[in-house]
């Protein structure tokens, strides 16, 4: 939990530094339970979920499509 709290604090700092532009994030996690907990922890920060994937290849495919869009 201490590592997660530090991560959230860092994300909040990045969000505030973006001067009104909310931080967007993409989560790669293969455990549905952990993914659910991570998303619940991130929600109160105001950051916006860009998406999530259960594996690396799916994340790479998504990022490649986003860059080309």
Coordinates of C-alpha atoms in Angstrom, one line a residue:
X1 CA 0.0 0.0 0.0
X2 CA 2.8 2.6 0.7
X3 CA 4.1 2.2 -2.9
X4 CA 0.6 2.7 -4.3
X5 CA 0.1 5.8 -2.2
X6 CA 3.4 7.2 -3.5
X7 CA 2.3 6.5 -7.1
X8 CA -1.0 8.2 -6.5
X9 CA 0.7 11.3 -5.1
X10 CA 3.1 11.4 -8.0
X11 CA 0.2 11.2 -10.4
X12 CA -1.6 14.0 -8.7
X13 CA 1.5 16.2 -9.0
X14 CA 1.7 15.4 -12.7
X15 CA -2.0 16.2 -13.2
X16 CA -1.6 19.6 -11.5
X17 CA 1.5 20.4 -13.5
X18 CA -0.5 19.8 -16.7
X19 CA -2.4 23.1 -16.1
X20 CA -5.9 21.9 -16.5
X21 CA -5.3 19.0 -18.8
X22 CA -6.2 15.8 -16.9
X23 CA -3.7 13.0 -16.8
X24 CA -4.6 10.1 -19.0
X25 CA -3.4 6.6 -18.2
X26 CA -3.4 3.1 -19.7
X27 CA -3.2 0.1 -17.4
X28 CA -1.7 -3.2 -18.4
X29 CA -2.7 -5.8 -15.8
X30 CA -3.6 -9.5 -16.3
X31 CA -5.4 -9.9 -12.9
X32 CA -9.0 -8.7 -13.1
X33 CA -9.1 -8.2 -9.3
X34 CA -5.9 -6.1 -9.2
X35 CA -7.1 -4.1 -12.3
X36 CA -10.4 -3.3 -10.5
X37 CA -8.5 -2.1 -7.4
X38 CA -6.1 0.0 -9.4
X39 CA -8.8 1.7 -11.4
X40 CA -10.7 2.4 -8.1
X41 CA -7.6 3.9 -6.6
X42 CA -7.0 6.1 -9.7
X43 CA -10.6 7.4 -10.0
X44 CA -10.4 9.9 -7.2
X45 CA -7.3 11.6 -8.7
X46 CA -9.4 13.0 -11.6
X47 CA -7.1 11.3 -14.1
X48 CA -8.9 9.8 -17.0
X49 CA -8.5 6.1 -18.1
X50 CA -7.4 5.9 -21.7
X51 CA -7.9 2.1 -21.6
X52 CA -6.5 -1.1 -20.2
X53 CA -5.3 -4.5 -21.4
X54 CA -4.6 -7.8 -19.9
X55 CA -1.3 -8.2 -21.8
X56 CA 1.6 -6.4 -23.4
X57 CA 0.8 -7.2 -27.0
X58 CA -2.8 -5.8 -26.6
X59 CA -1.3 -2.7 -25.1
X60 CA 1.2 -2.3 -27.9
X61 CA -1.5 -2.7 -30.5
X62 CA -3.7 -0.1 -28.8
X63 CA -0.9 2.4 -28.5
X64 CA 0.1 1.8 -32.1
X65 CA -3.5 2.5 -33.2
X66 CA -3.6 5.7 -31.0
X67 CA -0.4 7.0 -32.5
X68 CA -1.7 6.5 -36.0
X69 CA -5.1 8.1 -35.3

